[in-house]
Short mmCIF file of C-alpha atoms in Angstrom, two decimals:
data_model
loop_
_atom_site.label_atom_id
_atom_site.label_comp_id
_atom_site.label_asym_id
_atom_site.label_seq_id
_atom_site.Cartn_x
_atom_site.Cartn_y
_atom_site.Cartn_z
CA UNK T 155 24.07 -10.65 -1.51
CA UNK T 156 25.14 -9.24 -4.84
CA UNK T 157 22.44 -11.33 -6.53
CA UNK T 158 19.75 -9.99 -4.17
CA UNK T 159 20.45 -6.32 -4.80
CA UNK T 160 21.71 -4.15 -7.62
CA UNK T 161 22.99 -1.36 -5.36
CA UNK T 162 25.76 -1.11 -2.82
CA UNK T 163 24.37 -3.39 -0.09
CA UNK T 164 27.15 -2.71 2.43
CA UNK T 165 26.70 -6.22 3.82
CA UNK T 166 23.00 -5.96 4.66
CA UNK T 167 19.82 -6.99 2.84
CA UNK T 168 16.31 -7.01 4.31
CA UNK T 169 12.83 -7.94 3.24
CA UNK T 170 10.09 -5.55 4.29
CA UNK T 171 6.33 -5.58 3.91
CA UNK T 172 5.22 -3.55 0.90
CA UNK T 173 2.29 -2.13 2.89
CA UNK T 174 1.79 -0.38 6.21
CA UNK T 175 -0.53 -1.96 8.73
CA UNK T 176 -3.18 0.06 10.55
CA UNK T 177 -4.27 0.19 14.17
CA UNK T 178 -7.65 -1.54 14.66
CA UNK T 179 -9.24 1.00 17.00
CA UNK T 180 -8.11 3.96 14.91
CA UNK T 181 -9.35 2.37 11.69
CA UNK T 182 -12.79 1.57 13.11
CA UNK T 183 -13.13 5.01 14.75
CA UNK T 184 -12.16 6.75 11.49
CA UNK T 185 -14.76 4.80 9.51
CA UNK T 186 -17.49 5.43 12.10
CA UNK T 187 -16.69 9.16 12.20
CA UNK T 188 -16.62 9.41 8.39
CA UNK T 189 -20.34 8.73 8.15
CA UNK T 190 -19.79 5.73 5.87
CA UNK T 191 -21.74 2.57 6.59
CA UNK T 192 -18.99 0.29 7.93
CA UNK T 193 -18.06 -2.89 6.11
CA UNK T 194 -15.11 -4.83 7.47
CA UNK T 195 -13.63 -8.19 6.61
CA UNK T 196 -11.99 -10.52 9.13
CA UNK T 197 -9.82 -13.33 7.77
CA UNK T 198 -9.49 -16.07 10.38
CA UNK T 199 -6.19 -17.88 9.74
CA UNK T 200 -6.29 -17.61 5.95
CA UNK T 201 -2.98 -19.09 4.82
CA UNK T 202 -2.67 -18.75 1.03
CA UNK T 203 -1.15 -15.47 -0.20
CA UNK T 204 -2.97 -15.70 -3.55
CA UNK T 205 -6.34 -16.16 -1.86
CA UNK T 206 -5.46 -13.19 0.36
CA UNK T 207 -4.66 -11.09 -2.71
CA UNK T 208 -7.86 -12.11 -4.50
CA UNK T 209 -9.91 -11.25 -1.42
CA UNK T 210 -8.23 -7.86 -1.09
CA UNK T 211 -9.02 -7.13 -4.75
CA UNK T 212 -12.69 -8.01 -4.29
CA UNK T 213 -12.79 -6.10 -0.99
CA UNK T 214 -11.54 -2.97 -2.73
CA UNK T 215 -14.11 -3.34 -5.52
CA UNK T 216 -16.98 -3.76 -3.04
CA UNK T 217 -16.11 -0.88 -0.72
CA UNK T 218 -14.70 -2.76 2.26
CA UNK T 219 -13.37 -0.23 4.78
CA UNK T 220 -10.70 -2.49 6.25
CA UNK T 221 -9.41 -6.04 6.54
CA UNK T 222 -8.46 -7.60 9.87
CA UNK T 223 -6.05 -10.53 10.13
CA UNK T 224 -4.27 -12.22 13.00
CA UNK T 225 -0.56 -11.50 13.41
CA UNK T 226 0.38 -15.16 13.76
CA UNK T 227 -0.69 -17.85 11.31
CA UNK T 228 -2.08 -15.60 8.59
CA UNK T 229 -1.09 -15.35 4.95
CA UNK T 230 1.80 -12.96 4.38
CA UNK T 231 1.61 -9.80 2.33
CA UNK T 232 4.17 -10.75 -0.28
CA UNK T 233 4.71 -10.49 -4.03
CA UNK T 234 1.96 -13.03 -4.76
CA UNK T 235 -0.48 -11.06 -2.59
CA UNK T 236 0.37 -7.78 -4.28
CA UNK T 237 0.16 -9.27 -7.79
CA UNK T 238 -3.11 -11.13 -7.18
CA UNK T 239 -4.68 -8.05 -5.59
CA UNK T 240 -3.87 -6.06 -8.77
CA UNK T 241 -2.52 -3.31 -6.51
CA UNK T 242 -5.63 -3.12 -4.32
CA UNK T 243 -3.46 -4.07 -1.33
CA UNK T 244 -2.23 -0.46 -1.36
CA UNK T 245 -5.78 0.91 -1.14
CA UNK T 246 -7.52 -1.18 1.53
CA UNK T 247 -6.43 -0.68 5.16
CA UNK T 248 -5.18 -3.92 6.72
CA UNK T 249 -4.90 -4.45 10.49
CA UNK T 250 -2.93 -7.18 12.19
CA UNK T 251 -4.28 -8.11 15.62
CA UNK T 252 -3.11 -10.46 18.35
CA UNK T 253 -6.45 -12.25 18.64
CA UNK T 254 -9.38 -12.33 16.22
CA UNK T 255 -11.86 -12.72 19.09
CA UNK T 256 -10.73 -9.45 20.69
CA UNK T 257 -11.25 -7.67 17.35
CA UNK T 258 -14.75 -9.17 17.11
CA UNK T 259 -15.61 -7.98 20.63
CA UNK T 260 -14.37 -4.48 19.77
CA UNK T 261 -16.41 -4.39 16.55
CA UNK T 262 -19.53 -5.55 18.41
CA UNK T 263 -18.99 -2.92 21.13
CA UNK T 264 -18.73 -0.35 18.31
CA UNK T 265 -22.18 -1.28 16.98
CA UNK T 266 -20.99 -3.43 14.11
CA UNK T 267 -22.69 -6.80 13.59
CA UNK T 268 -20.43 -9.79 13.01
CA UNK T 269 -21.38 -12.44 10.46
CA UNK T 270 -19.39 -15.66 10.08
CA UNK T 271 -19.34 -17.50 6.76
CA UNK T 272 -19.93 -21.15 7.67
CA UNK T 273 -21.79 -24.15 6.41
CA UNK T 274 -22.61 -24.98 10.05
CA UNK T 275 -25.91 -23.07 10.01
CA UNK T 276 -29.35 -23.15 8.43
CA UNK T 277 -29.24 -19.40 7.58
CA UNK T 278 -28.14 -18.33 4.13
CA UNK T 279 -26.62 -14.99 3.19
CA UNK T 280 -30.11 -13.94 2.06
CA UNK T 281 -31.37 -14.18 5.66
CA UNK T 282 -28.91 -11.55 6.93
CA UNK T 283 -29.57 -7.79 6.90
CA UNK T 284 -26.31 -6.48 5.45
CA UNK T 285 -27.60 -2.91 5.31
CA UNK T 286 -26.44 -2.68 8.95
CA UNK T 287 -22.80 -1.90 9.83
CA UNK T 288 -21.16 -5.29 9.27
CA UNK T 289 -17.98 -7.29 9.67
CA UNK T 290 -17.83 -10.57 7.72
CA UNK T 291 -15.60 -13.35 9.02
CA UNK T 292 -14.10 -15.75 6.50
CA UNK T 293 -12.26 -18.86 7.67
CA UNK T 294 -9.12 -20.67 6.67
CA UNK T 295 -8.92 -22.75 3.51
CA UNK T 296 -8.81 -26.07 5.34
CA UNK T 297 -10.78 -25.58 8.57
CA UNK T 298 -13.12 -22.66 8.01
CA UNK T 299 -13.95 -20.25 10.82
CA UNK T 300 -12.56 -21.34 14.18
CA UNK T 301 -15.27 -22.93 16.41
CA UNK T 302 -14.38 -20.55 19.27
CA UNK T 303 -15.04 -17.62 16.92
CA UNK T 304 -18.35 -19.13 15.78
CA UNK T 305 -19.53 -19.07 19.40
CA UNK T 306 -19.22 -15.28 19.73
CA UNK T 307 -20.44 -13.90 16.38
CA UNK T 308 -23.84 -12.26 16.01
CA UNK T 309 -24.88 -14.28 12.95
CA UNK T 310 -23.77 -17.28 10.91
CA UNK T 311 -24.60 -17.58 7.23
CA UNK T 312 -23.85 -19.94 4.40
CA UNK T 313 -24.05 -19.88 0.65
CA UNK T 314 -26.72 -22.12 -0.86
CA UNK T 315 -24.92 -25.04 -2.51
CA UNK T 316 -26.08 -27.61 -5.04
CA UNK T 317 -24.29 -30.83 -5.90
CA UNK T 318 -21.95 -32.84 -3.74
CA UNK T 319 -19.08 -30.38 -3.26
CA UNK T 320 -19.38 -28.98 0.26
CA UNK T 321 -17.57 -25.65 -0.07
CA UNK T 322 -16.15 -23.04 -2.41
CA UNK T 323 -12.67 -21.57 -2.53
CA UNK T 324 -12.52 -18.95 0.25
CA UNK T 325 -11.89 -16.07 -2.15
CA UNK T 326 -14.88 -17.06 -4.28
CA UNK T 327 -17.12 -17.45 -1.22
CA UNK T 328 -15.92 -14.09 0.10
CA UNK T 329 -16.82 -12.47 -3.22
CA UNK T 330 -20.33 -13.90 -3.05
CA UNK T 331 -20.78 -12.56 0.50
CA UNK T 332 -19.43 -9.12 -0.38
CA UNK T 333 -21.60 -8.77 -3.47
CA UNK T 334 -24.69 -9.68 -1.45
CA UNK T 335 -23.76 -6.76 0.82
CA UNK T 336 -23.44 -4.52 -2.25
CA UNK T 337 -26.80 -5.73 -3.59
CA UNK T 338 -28.59 -5.03 -0.33
CA UNK T 339 -26.98 -1.63 0.13
CA UNK T 340 -27.80 -0.50 -3.41
CA UNK T 341 -31.55 -0.93 -2.82
#
């Protein structure tokens, strides 16, 4: 324990999350009442802390109002997340929920369209009207968006791809989606 701390540990050492997590309903209500056009990000079982950090950094730079992750099976907020986010993790509200599908239903009931990033569609990101209140769902690094989630979203969209590689890194794909939102909302 002496190696883990430089102070008088009194026989106890703990690891805590460097950020506070927000309540989903409160976060969404606050954004709706603020008059801002909502933009949320849902990360469905993302597992890599560095991808999580990179996504948080891009989310901050593109005006995302909040990020929603599942309590179980999601990337942790750890040192790698904080470092990769360049500190943005302290500026973007993050919610942990029991079930992603329940969060999607709540967003939809709040008038926010849900758009899943998936190659399992003919629609591209250019076919979606992102000037509407929106929540974008990004899937895990190895499986993408869960098929049960794909069944309940309002829209599915993919990035146009050339060549033989079938997908991009999730943080890169997320950046492309978010900057299409920015492009459409700047017009």
